[in-house]
XYZ file of C-alpha atoms in Angstrom:
754
model
C 0.000 0.000 0.000
C 1.199 3.513 -0.800
C -0.106 6.239 1.480
C 0.859 9.638 2.761
C 1.720 10.035 6.450
C -1.231 10.341 8.850
C -0.519 12.314 12.023
C -1.748 10.622 15.188
C -2.600 12.762 18.186
C -3.481 11.642 21.663
C -2.600 7.935 21.892
C -0.946 5.206 19.883
C -4.320 3.833 18.756
C -5.852 7.089 17.613
C -6.862 8.378 14.199
C -4.456 7.270 11.477
C -3.263 4.121 13.244
C -3.969 0.460 12.545
C -5.899 0.188 15.799
C -7.117 -3.386 16.323
C -10.804 -4.216 16.103
C -12.337 -4.988 19.507
C -14.571 -7.605 17.875
C -11.849 -9.093 15.699
C -10.489 -11.843 17.924
C -13.875 -13.247 18.968
C -15.032 -13.302 15.351
C -11.931 -15.165 14.214
C -12.366 -17.675 17.051
C -16.049 -18.186 16.277
C -17.049 -16.821 19.676
C -18.867 -13.679 18.495
C -22.614 -13.723 19.191
C -24.580 -13.006 16.024
C -28.294 -12.287 16.002
C -28.957 -15.888 14.986
C -27.320 -16.963 18.284
C -29.841 -15.069 20.434
C -31.673 -17.169 23.007
C -34.360 -16.686 25.644
C -35.931 -19.075 28.096
C -39.329 -20.330 27.021
C -39.011 -18.697 23.619
C -41.017 -19.670 20.569
C -39.841 -19.975 16.975
C -41.414 -18.034 14.156
C -41.844 -19.110 10.537
C -43.186 -17.323 7.456
C -45.440 -18.716 4.753
C -44.545 -17.101 1.428
C -46.242 -16.896 -1.925
C -45.128 -19.382 -4.592
C -46.377 -17.025 -7.319
C -44.929 -13.745 -8.622
C -48.365 -12.225 -9.167
C -51.676 -13.597 -7.932
C -54.926 -12.720 -6.212
C -55.507 -14.355 -2.827
C -58.991 -15.848 -2.791
C -58.829 -17.651 0.541
C -56.663 -18.478 3.565
C -57.523 -21.413 5.873
C -55.391 -21.692 9.020
C -57.456 -24.291 10.915
C -55.172 -27.275 10.269
C -52.083 -25.279 11.176
C -53.595 -24.147 14.475
C -54.411 -27.757 15.331
C -50.749 -28.830 15.250
C -49.521 -29.567 18.755
C -46.982 -26.998 19.905
C -48.376 -24.164 17.748
C -49.167 -20.983 19.689
C -50.279 -18.653 16.896
C -51.052 -18.461 13.190
C -51.413 -14.891 11.940
C -52.594 -13.337 8.679
C -53.114 -9.770 7.454
C -56.256 -9.584 9.578
C -54.078 -9.761 12.687
C -51.967 -6.684 11.882
C -53.222 -4.181 14.490
C -51.850 -1.036 12.847
C -51.276 -0.045 9.233
C -50.649 -3.080 7.033
C -48.060 -1.186 5.022
C -44.392 -0.331 5.375
C -41.533 0.823 3.197
C -38.159 2.511 3.321
C -39.149 5.519 1.178
C -42.806 4.769 0.384
C -45.161 2.678 2.530
C -46.259 0.447 -0.345
C -45.465 -3.052 0.956
C -47.894 -5.121 3.062
C -46.684 -6.597 6.333
C -48.704 -9.664 5.304
C -50.379 -9.882 1.907
C -54.163 -9.727 2.031
C -55.557 -9.382 -1.483
C -52.622 -9.578 -3.896
C -49.150 -11.042 -3.902
C -46.768 -9.124 -6.149
C -43.638 -11.281 -6.044
C -42.601 -14.841 -5.397
C -41.719 -15.083 -1.717
C -44.054 -12.365 -0.449
C -45.101 -13.085 3.194
C -48.689 -14.263 3.561
C -48.943 -15.819 7.037
C -46.906 -16.350 10.213
C -46.597 -19.245 12.651
C -45.203 -19.366 16.193
C -44.440 -22.745 17.738
C -42.329 -24.292 20.468
C -39.827 -25.755 17.989
C -38.659 -24.564 14.568
C -39.616 -27.859 12.902
C -43.080 -27.664 14.429
C -43.466 -24.152 13.068
C -42.408 -25.242 9.595
C -44.690 -28.276 9.677
C -47.660 -26.135 10.688
C -46.779 -23.573 8.035
C -47.189 -26.232 5.354
C -50.743 -26.905 6.594
C -51.932 -23.374 5.910
C -54.156 -23.528 2.853
C -53.979 -20.486 0.588
C -55.890 -20.394 -2.670
C -54.641 -18.138 -5.438
C -55.878 -16.857 -8.756
C -52.686 -16.537 -10.778
C -52.212 -13.365 -12.823
C -49.879 -12.567 -15.700
C -46.745 -10.991 -14.191
C -45.009 -7.829 -15.380
C -41.350 -8.789 -15.774
C -39.802 -6.134 -18.057
C -38.821 -2.756 -16.610
C -38.897 -1.165 -20.070
C -42.411 -2.485 -20.719
C -43.471 -1.276 -17.280
C -42.198 2.232 -18.011
C -44.012 2.237 -21.347
C -47.231 1.424 -19.521
C -47.613 -2.083 -20.916
C -49.366 -4.569 -18.648
C -51.436 -3.949 -15.526
C -50.638 -1.213 -13.003
C -49.113 -2.975 -10.007
C -49.667 0.026 -7.737
C -52.283 2.798 -7.811
C -49.790 5.385 -9.075
C -48.678 3.167 -11.959
C -45.495 1.277 -12.641
C -42.932 4.105 -12.669
C -41.379 4.532 -9.229
C -39.315 7.535 -10.313
C -38.014 9.224 -13.438
C -34.935 11.477 -13.131
C -34.174 13.752 -16.053
C -30.724 15.390 -16.383
C -30.263 18.149 -18.953
C -27.170 20.327 -19.203
C -25.746 22.209 -22.184
C -27.007 22.026 -25.751
C -29.625 19.533 -26.876
C -27.960 19.013 -30.258
C -24.222 19.335 -30.792
C -22.032 17.870 -33.546
C -19.266 15.380 -32.812
C -16.471 13.924 -34.961
C -16.765 10.461 -33.429
C -19.941 8.841 -32.125
C -20.208 5.481 -30.352
C -23.358 3.811 -29.081
C -24.052 0.778 -26.966
C -26.727 -1.141 -25.113
C -25.639 -2.634 -21.786
C -27.235 -4.903 -19.218
C -26.489 -5.697 -15.588
C -27.982 -8.766 -13.934
C -29.567 -8.993 -10.481
C -26.860 -9.353 -7.836
C -27.399 -10.467 -4.258
C -25.635 -8.975 -1.232
C -24.867 -12.565 -0.169
C -24.133 -11.706 3.445
C -23.210 -14.842 5.358
C -25.383 -14.145 8.419
C -29.047 -14.701 7.510
C -31.854 -12.406 8.648
C -32.462 -13.034 12.337
C -33.795 -11.503 15.517
C -35.519 -12.032 18.846
C -38.647 -10.160 19.980
C -39.360 -10.083 23.726
C -42.724 -8.732 24.943
C -42.885 -6.720 28.152
C -45.698 -6.697 30.708
C -47.117 -3.369 29.535
C -47.940 -4.120 25.908
C -44.564 -3.171 24.471
C -41.771 -5.180 22.919
C -37.973 -5.268 22.788
C -36.460 -6.398 19.500
C -32.868 -7.572 19.177
C -32.122 -7.691 15.478
C -29.490 -7.679 12.741
C -30.199 -4.511 10.785
C -28.636 -1.423 9.215
C -30.934 1.334 10.505
C -32.467 0.962 13.955
C -34.641 4.073 14.005
C -36.200 3.633 10.573
C -36.978 0.022 11.508
C -38.594 1.333 14.682
C -40.704 3.894 12.787
C -42.069 1.248 10.432
C -42.674 -1.295 13.213
C -44.671 1.059 15.454
C -46.911 2.019 12.525
C -47.661 -1.630 11.798
C -48.205 -2.511 15.458
C -50.284 0.584 16.193
C -48.098 1.414 19.197
C -46.417 4.608 20.407
C -42.704 4.764 19.660
C -41.671 4.327 23.297
C -43.349 0.909 23.339
C -41.003 -0.565 20.722
C -37.315 -0.633 21.595
C -34.625 -1.946 19.277
C -31.122 -3.142 20.092
C -28.618 -4.176 17.451
C -27.798 -7.873 17.410
C -24.571 -9.201 15.949
C -24.637 -8.586 12.193
C -23.033 -11.020 9.769
C -22.645 -8.624 6.838
C -25.152 -6.300 5.190
C -24.055 -4.424 2.006
C -27.477 -2.744 1.777
C -29.596 -5.868 2.099
C -30.637 -5.118 5.698
C -31.860 -1.553 5.141
C -35.405 -2.797 4.535
C -37.529 -4.739 7.001
C -37.509 -8.524 6.813
C -38.621 -10.387 9.958
C -38.776 -7.346 12.267
C -42.522 -6.718 12.313
C -43.319 -10.414 12.038
C -41.372 -11.379 15.174
C -42.909 -8.496 17.122
C -46.434 -9.431 15.993
C -45.966 -13.011 17.131
C -44.393 -11.989 20.440
C -47.206 -9.574 21.299
C -49.872 -12.066 20.208
C -48.473 -14.985 22.254
C -46.984 -13.052 25.160
C -43.763 -15.012 24.719
C -40.338 -14.248 23.234
C -40.182 -15.199 19.557
C -37.036 -15.913 17.573
C -36.913 -15.892 13.786
C -33.965 -17.000 11.659
C -34.152 -17.364 7.884
C -32.516 -20.239 6.093
C -30.498 -19.459 2.992
C -33.318 -19.951 0.489
C -35.663 -17.785 2.534
C -32.955 -15.143 2.805
C -32.875 -14.842 -0.993
C -36.623 -14.127 -0.888
C -36.470 -12.047 2.286
C -34.322 -9.076 1.271
C -33.867 -6.716 -1.654
C -31.182 -7.154 -4.333
C -29.199 -5.005 -6.751
C -31.390 -3.523 -9.483
C -31.012 -5.209 -12.862
C -30.503 -2.576 -15.525
C -30.749 -2.061 -19.250
C -28.923 1.049 -20.455
C -28.724 2.788 -23.837
C -25.703 5.086 -24.258
C -24.368 7.428 -26.923
C -21.052 9.263 -26.588
C -19.887 11.976 -28.960
C -16.297 13.231 -29.039
C -13.810 15.218 -31.062
C -11.369 13.319 -33.243
C -8.708 13.617 -30.541
C -10.978 12.026 -27.949
C -12.441 15.009 -26.070
C -15.995 14.330 -24.908
C -18.581 16.576 -26.540
C -21.794 15.004 -25.299
C -23.258 12.001 -23.488
C -26.827 10.851 -23.993
C -28.295 7.924 -22.091
C -31.508 6.155 -21.177
C -31.363 3.827 -18.175
C -34.062 1.419 -17.016
C -33.753 -0.035 -13.517
C -35.973 -2.911 -12.401
C -37.192 -2.103 -8.882
C -39.271 -5.236 -8.512
C -42.569 -5.416 -6.676
C -42.049 -2.612 -4.132
C -40.246 0.721 -4.095
C -37.690 0.195 -1.296
C -34.924 2.726 -2.118
C -35.450 2.654 -5.896
C -36.062 6.413 -6.041
C -32.640 7.206 -4.580
C -30.920 4.514 -6.669
C -32.401 6.071 -9.823
C -31.068 9.481 -8.791
C -27.574 8.076 -8.261
C -27.522 6.262 -11.581
C -28.624 9.440 -13.353
C -26.463 12.030 -11.597
C -23.354 9.822 -11.824
C -24.270 8.526 -15.261
C -21.352 10.031 -17.210
C -18.717 8.942 -14.712
C -15.784 10.991 -13.384
C -15.399 12.895 -16.647
C -15.896 16.462 -17.774
C -18.519 16.894 -20.483
C -20.501 20.042 -21.240
C -23.568 18.550 -22.901
C -25.517 15.856 -21.106
C -28.966 14.349 -21.610
C -29.771 11.449 -19.284
C -33.096 9.860 -18.427
C -33.284 7.186 -15.767
C -36.400 5.290 -14.749
C -37.053 2.926 -11.873
C -39.966 0.590 -12.513
C -42.322 -1.640 -10.550
C -42.411 -5.232 -11.836
C -43.342 -8.619 -10.385
C -39.698 -9.548 -10.028
C -38.084 -9.713 -6.559
C -37.880 -6.293 -4.856
C -34.618 -4.442 -5.396
C -33.075 -1.735 -3.266
C -29.789 -0.830 -1.637
C -26.616 -2.678 -2.508
C -23.026 -1.507 -2.338
C -22.572 1.071 -5.094
C -26.279 1.963 -5.178
C -26.982 2.794 -8.824
C -23.426 3.869 -9.615
C -22.404 0.246 -10.306
C -24.877 -0.180 -13.140
C -24.056 3.162 -14.769
C -20.296 2.588 -14.475
C -20.432 -0.665 -16.407
C -22.117 1.195 -19.258
C -20.094 4.423 -19.336
C -16.755 2.637 -18.898
C -17.622 0.222 -21.698
C -18.399 3.276 -23.805
C -15.075 4.912 -22.939
C -13.222 1.817 -24.165
C -15.293 1.809 -27.341
C -14.609 5.516 -27.834
C -10.868 5.026 -27.321
C -10.839 2.379 -30.011
C -12.801 4.618 -32.401
C -10.356 7.494 -31.807
C -7.281 5.280 -32.038
C -6.258 6.146 -28.473
C -5.015 4.154 -25.516
C -7.977 3.605 -23.139
C -6.117 5.149 -20.206
C -5.050 8.176 -22.241
C -8.629 8.806 -23.359
C -9.792 8.744 -19.759
C -7.027 11.104 -18.631
C -7.916 13.615 -21.356
C -11.466 13.750 -20.053
C -10.800 13.299 -16.331
C -12.591 15.589 -13.922
C -10.587 17.469 -11.295
C -11.269 19.892 -8.499
C -13.402 22.722 -9.855
C -15.082 20.538 -12.479
C -18.823 20.917 -13.028
C -20.955 17.779 -12.769
C -23.916 17.086 -15.097
C -26.115 18.414 -12.279
C -24.291 21.751 -12.302
C -22.654 20.972 -8.967
C -19.073 22.195 -8.668
C -16.580 19.658 -7.312
C -15.048 21.598 -4.420
C -12.536 19.099 -3.066
C -9.651 17.136 -4.596
C -10.704 14.849 -7.451
C -7.447 13.228 -8.624
C -8.902 11.077 -11.407
C -5.902 11.517 -13.708
C -3.499 10.690 -10.894
C -5.398 7.507 -10.067
C -5.086 6.357 -13.667
C -1.442 7.351 -14.048
C -0.462 5.525 -10.869
C -2.419 2.491 -11.976
C -0.811 2.434 -15.425
C 2.662 2.728 -13.870
C 2.205 -0.383 -11.747
C 4.156 -3.415 -13.013
C 2.095 -6.046 -14.770
C 2.169 -9.639 -13.540
C 4.813 -11.903 -14.969
C 4.137 -13.818 -18.139
C 1.985 -16.875 -17.654
C 3.794 -20.014 -16.592
C 2.360 -23.485 -16.847
C 0.780 -24.240 -13.470
C -2.686 -25.746 -13.276
C -3.449 -23.728 -10.152
C -2.995 -20.503 -12.089
C -4.922 -21.383 -15.240
C -8.638 -20.980 -15.984
C -10.316 -24.094 -14.633
C -7.513 -24.598 -12.110
C -6.676 -28.084 -10.905
C -9.704 -29.501 -12.730
C -7.133 -29.906 -15.530
C -9.344 -28.442 -18.241
C -6.373 -26.999 -20.127
C -2.621 -27.055 -20.317
C -2.552 -23.531 -21.669
C -3.784 -24.075 -25.189
C -6.611 -21.681 -26.065
C -5.742 -19.408 -23.125
C -5.250 -15.717 -23.920
C -4.448 -12.789 -21.653
C -6.073 -9.350 -21.544
C -5.654 -6.130 -19.585
C -8.429 -3.659 -18.814
C -8.869 -0.381 -16.936
C -11.837 1.372 -15.366
C -12.515 4.256 -13.017
C -15.661 4.955 -11.040
C -17.323 7.663 -8.997
C -19.724 7.418 -6.057
C -21.576 9.972 -3.958
C -20.888 9.712 -0.220
C -23.640 10.184 2.408
C -27.305 10.814 1.678
C -28.259 13.315 -0.990
C -30.944 15.562 -2.486
C -31.715 17.554 0.658
C -32.211 14.537 2.939
C -31.783 15.516 6.596
C -28.674 13.387 7.088
C -27.341 13.397 10.638
C -26.107 11.235 13.470
C -26.290 11.452 17.247
C -23.439 10.601 19.608
C -23.079 10.657 23.364
C -19.603 10.676 24.904
C -18.936 10.331 28.638
C -15.533 10.896 30.279
C -14.969 9.710 33.849
C -12.679 7.802 36.181
C -13.124 4.034 36.203
C -10.962 2.099 38.618
C -8.782 5.121 39.102
C -7.991 5.674 35.420
C -9.576 7.927 32.789
C -12.112 6.131 30.640
C -14.620 7.139 27.991
C -17.833 5.587 26.751
C -19.501 6.203 23.394
C -23.172 5.624 22.669
C -24.751 5.881 19.220
C -27.463 4.136 17.227
C -25.146 3.740 14.224
C -25.033 0.083 13.237
C -21.813 -1.899 13.191
C -22.373 -4.441 10.418
C -18.793 -5.661 10.097
C -17.277 -2.552 8.512
C -15.299 -1.499 11.611
C -17.271 1.507 12.887
C -16.731 0.487 16.516
C -12.983 0.728 15.971
C -13.219 4.131 14.268
C -15.299 5.575 17.104
C -12.717 4.392 19.634
C -9.907 5.918 17.577
C -11.667 9.283 17.378
C -12.256 9.406 21.126
C -8.629 8.482 21.838
C -7.462 11.234 19.509
C -9.811 13.928 20.807
C -9.727 13.142 24.533
C -6.317 11.550 24.932
C -7.559 8.443 26.752
C -6.780 4.887 25.719
C -9.665 3.171 27.480
C -12.773 3.641 25.305
C -15.909 1.511 25.528
C -18.569 1.550 22.801
C -21.991 0.806 24.248
C -24.512 -1.417 22.461
C -26.311 0.363 19.633
C -29.998 0.878 20.381
C -32.914 3.294 20.033
C -32.549 4.773 23.525
C -30.339 7.433 21.922
C -31.095 9.627 18.913
C -30.962 8.460 15.309
C -27.608 7.383 13.868
C -28.903 6.984 10.328
C -28.323 4.017 8.099
C -25.086 2.128 7.761
C -25.073 2.703 4.033
C -23.912 5.301 1.488
C -20.368 4.970 2.912
C -21.552 7.543 5.462
C -20.895 6.303 8.989
C -17.235 7.327 9.359
C -18.217 10.737 7.989
C -21.473 11.391 9.838
C -21.223 9.331 13.012
C -17.489 9.981 13.099
C -18.312 13.688 12.886
C -20.879 13.328 15.684
C -18.406 11.543 17.957
C -15.722 14.130 17.203
C -18.174 16.953 18.009
C -19.316 15.277 21.231
C -15.684 14.865 22.264
C -15.081 18.559 21.552
C -18.020 19.442 23.808
C -16.662 17.192 26.570
C -13.199 18.694 26.185
C -14.553 22.235 26.361
C -16.305 21.513 29.646
C -13.256 19.672 30.946
C -10.788 22.506 30.350
C -13.285 25.063 31.633
C -13.737 23.050 34.825
C -9.944 22.953 35.216
C -9.750 26.741 34.742
C -7.712 26.438 31.550
C -7.922 28.351 28.251
C -10.279 26.860 25.609
C -7.290 26.067 23.365
C -5.994 23.482 25.863
C -5.863 19.865 24.735
C -5.848 16.410 26.283
C -2.852 14.321 25.277
C -1.822 11.027 26.837
C -3.832 11.562 30.004
C -2.519 15.091 30.511
C -4.067 18.512 30.004
C -1.752 20.468 27.729
C -1.791 24.191 27.033
C -1.572 25.602 23.512
C 2.197 26.017 23.892
C 2.616 22.305 24.704
C 3.189 22.730 28.425
C 1.507 20.111 30.649
C -0.687 22.009 33.096
C -2.724 19.280 34.819
C -3.186 15.567 35.155
C -6.471 14.243 33.766
C -6.976 11.897 36.721
C -6.926 14.789 39.186
C -9.498 16.761 37.189
C -11.834 13.778 36.750
C -11.650 13.047 40.480
C -14.057 15.914 41.049
C -16.328 15.700 38.000
C -17.711 13.525 35.192
C -18.320 15.018 31.763
C -21.159 13.806 29.528
C -22.256 15.382 26.245
C -24.703 14.401 23.503
C -24.424 15.982 20.062
C -26.602 15.750 16.946
C -24.243 16.426 14.038
C -24.986 17.205 10.383
C -22.790 17.573 7.347
C -23.234 20.558 5.053
C -26.636 20.653 3.359
C -27.507 19.175 -0.012
C -30.352 20.233 -2.285
C -33.059 18.539 -4.359
C -32.712 18.293 -8.120
C -34.884 20.580 -10.202
C -36.891 19.462 -13.249
C -33.730 19.473 -15.382
C -31.728 17.511 -12.854
C -29.745 20.533 -11.709
C -28.730 21.093 -8.117
C -25.979 20.481 -5.554
C -27.402 17.106 -4.644
C -24.347 15.384 -3.179
C -22.099 15.946 -0.156
C -18.924 14.348 -1.420
C -17.560 12.135 -4.204
C -15.445 9.007 -3.786
C -13.132 7.850 -6.588
C -11.421 4.553 -7.364
C -9.689 3.020 -10.378
C -8.877 -0.595 -11.180
C -6.650 -2.453 -13.594
C -7.543 -6.067 -14.234
C -5.433 -8.760 -15.848
C -7.273 -11.896 -16.939
C -6.548 -15.192 -18.613
C -9.411 -16.545 -20.712
C -9.825 -20.058 -22.039
C -11.640 -19.128 -25.237
C -12.549 -22.761 -25.964
C -14.313 -23.433 -22.664
C -15.301 -19.861 -21.785
C -13.491 -19.923 -18.440
C -11.972 -16.789 -16.916
C -9.165 -16.477 -14.388
C -8.595 -13.015 -12.916
C -4.810 -12.935 -12.595
C -4.460 -9.494 -10.984
C -6.823 -6.774 -9.832
C -4.907 -3.635 -8.855
C -6.533 -0.554 -7.386
C -5.771 3.082 -6.657
C -8.273 4.954 -4.496
C -8.415 8.395 -2.896
C -9.733 8.095 0.673
C -9.187 11.692 1.791
C -7.565 10.486 4.980
C -7.170 6.912 6.167
C -8.521 6.825 9.715
C -7.471 3.172 9.967
C -5.212 2.134 7.052
C -5.684 -1.602 7.592
C -9.457 -1.228 7.624
C -9.246 0.838 4.424
C -7.375 -1.980 2.706
C -10.007 -4.455 3.866
C -12.800 -2.319 2.432
C -11.025 -1.987 -0.915
C -10.374 -5.714 -1.104
C -13.944 -6.572 -0.113
C -15.531 -4.154 -2.569
C -13.278 -5.430 -5.341
C -14.323 -9.002 -4.559
C -18.000 -8.097 -4.970
C -17.171 -6.348 -8.228
C -15.380 -9.469 -9.429
C -18.427 -11.525 -8.515
C -20.718 -9.304 -10.594
C -18.269 -9.413 -13.502
C -17.996 -13.161 -13.921
C -20.307 -15.201 -11.692
C -22.974 -13.560 -9.508
C -26.556 -13.357 -10.764
C -29.953 -14.197 -9.347
C -31.587 -15.990 -12.243
C -35.211 -14.845 -12.569
C -37.527 -16.347 -15.157
C -41.152 -15.286 -15.379
C -40.779 -13.581 -11.999
C -39.509 -16.751 -10.286
C -36.056 -17.131 -8.743
C -34.310 -20.207 -10.104
C -31.185 -20.296 -7.909
C -31.925 -19.275 -4.302
C -28.931 -21.068 -2.761
C -25.165 -20.823 -2.517
C -25.024 -24.035 -4.535
C -26.330 -22.247 -7.612
C -25.711 -18.583 -6.763
C -21.929 -18.377 -6.879
C -19.815 -15.864 -4.959
C -16.031 -15.446 -5.122
C -13.955 -17.411 -2.642
C -10.348 -16.843 -1.611
C -9.358 -19.060 -4.551
C -11.075 -16.695 -7.000
C -9.508 -13.502 -5.678
C -6.204 -12.567 -7.304
C -3.334 -10.661 -5.684
C -4.115 -6.963 -5.332
C -1.609 -4.131 -5.417
C -3.377 -1.221 -3.725
C -2.340 2.424 -3.574
C -4.275 4.503 -1.062
C -4.094 8.214 -1.782
C -4.875 10.742 0.942
C -6.090 13.995 -0.589
C -8.100 15.494 2.291
C -11.587 16.863 1.741
C -11.621 20.202 3.600
C -15.344 19.862 4.326
C -15.163 16.430 6.025
C -14.107 15.351 9.527
C -10.354 14.688 9.406
C -10.592 15.193 5.634
C -11.900 11.636 5.172
C -13.880 10.148 2.286
C -16.184 7.166 2.503
C -14.279 4.097 1.343
C -16.545 1.065 1.072
C -18.425 1.578 -2.185
C -16.045 2.997 -4.847
C -14.016 -0.237 -5.249
C -17.206 -2.168 -6.026
C -17.902 0.232 -8.904
C -14.719 0.259 -11.016
C -13.697 -3.380 -10.479
C -16.493 -4.881 -12.592
C -15.929 -2.855 -15.793
C -12.138 -3.268 -15.480
C -12.462 -7.053 -15.446
C -14.883 -7.069 -18.377
C -12.594 -4.698 -20.296
C -9.747 -7.156 -19.778
C -11.890 -10.036 -21.039
C -12.785 -7.985 -24.106
C -9.114 -7.258 -24.703
C -8.353 -10.975 -24.530
C -11.204 -12.151 -26.739
C -12.171 -9.269 -29.007
C -15.817 -9.811 -28.068
C -18.237 -6.948 -27.349
C -19.509 -8.348 -24.007
C -22.301 -5.926 -23.211
C -23.800 -7.810 -20.266
C -22.630 -8.809 -16.801
C -22.006 -11.259 -15.407
C -20.013 -12.637 -18.327
C -20.883 -16.312 -18.604
C -19.050 -19.083 -20.475
C -21.611 -19.115 -23.275
C -20.924 -15.424 -23.930
C -17.302 -16.316 -24.660
C -17.804 -19.461 -26.703
C -20.955 -18.553 -28.609
C -22.725 -21.714 -27.410
């Protein structure tokens, strides 16, 4: 890794250090308690009956036989939802339990609570539901055109974002067009949806759950239960990965309904097949692009039409559409832009948040176009990108001025300068097909490809994006100690570590405890949009500043005094007091609600300063392709990314490697196969994800070009590497084979023509 020096203040494990994760050892040992490990005496097990049809009218539900099964405590249908039988992340359009229509295969219809999970599943199979099957809507383009029935009262268009900047018609020397498709990708987190609902004696409920956004879950649950917010309390359970798939509700309301109905604790844990039906996925996309340029490769215009399949319910489709549109030309400067992006309702599985959030789909299209344009202009693909690269001061298609470093050209130049892997040597382990001995090197060709991507960081378009943090500084056992309390969800990304590092830096104490995340404190927002280090990190930093201000005032010191290594230090560096002596007479506790600078909605032409910050990453992929069998081996996947400032360099590397792995999966193997609205491969047997054997060596350069508007100058890290890795790999496969390859994932039949 190449990085600039990060200054650490306060303690050895502060900001800029490779501070160890407090949950790391127990996770490696298998001792960490995930939500699926939750247990309660005398608890029941919940199960969900789901629709086998993508679109059907429910004509009857008979629960009598299920209720008669010994050990069953409750069987619930839509008639048992005491509040509003609707929920949704952005629009309340999804039933808690379907009553009249089912709009996708896997939609929940009934619930069972029993004294054993097998009893619950056996009773579930005895629920008799009669359906009148209807013809499903399965094409997002057809849905946008108004073909087929309206799946919701407002029609089948969730949102249309229109971007117009510059001239409508402008001549160009070189014009390239393309039609590109992205398949439905799953987040494939290893910990299935799970939680435990525990009723209290006063009609309320405590829910311990694996989620990404405690307060939004709470808001939707109380509406469905018809309870005041103080009656429903959420605590984060151990989360086994998320990547966007836990932003929406899954079993949350269902477990609470069963617990309140039976008066007993109820645990729900999905199996892998149910998990595929129980959460949203990445939007499939079909995208039409046209790029015009001068003969020397300078972009003149970009025109595009993008269709995103949102599935049966809206989830976060509206925001995904906005991202795909506003980032639809990539990290390039172009004066004339016309982009239309639609998100559509269909009877396919619901789609919503997944790492990259609309930028992934657009990047595959615009980077494919940039390679096509380079070829048409007779230019090296990297050189073409550098000629058009945005930089600080550039104007986005939305009219927003980029007001922080945007080193796109530097990313590409550093990437191009990296040494390529050595020439291929005969070793079965390193060939496509590996030790299956499918080839001895005949028919294997090598290709190299580049791509760069851009992603907005934090929430956008005027959303009130904030986080709340409480920091307490006191003596514990005679030594200074701090506690941090937020509702920001740790889902495996390392937020707990970052919060500890910030407190150590700001308050100069090594002993920092992060309390369990729950709804007893103010909203922490969603663990998505690469926002938590920025927004919750900013909240923790601000709370520490408030604690420090009270501390130095109590000690009778100037406001400029600092806390370093357990000592109070004046502005000139002189130690003026010992922290222990000051804390002996007082405890300091501050809660802060912190916001980043405001964003603004887009107008009718898609103009407006909609985003807080932009993250940038570039990849170079080297692949070997067996053109006879259609097998691909990714030999190297190198990355250069600007992170503003690396708060924890090791964690940054992990995020870049993880995002690149998901991009590799989308490039060559990951797709939920949907036919006629039905999922054909809801298992890890048939839905393939990269393993350690599929991941190549990665040479990673981490640039630190601080954003002056962000805490510590940081940029969100997790999403950009998932954006540029996919098109880089496909570009390398194209270079090896000469094939157009306009769809991902690239499958063997795309390479062999079979």
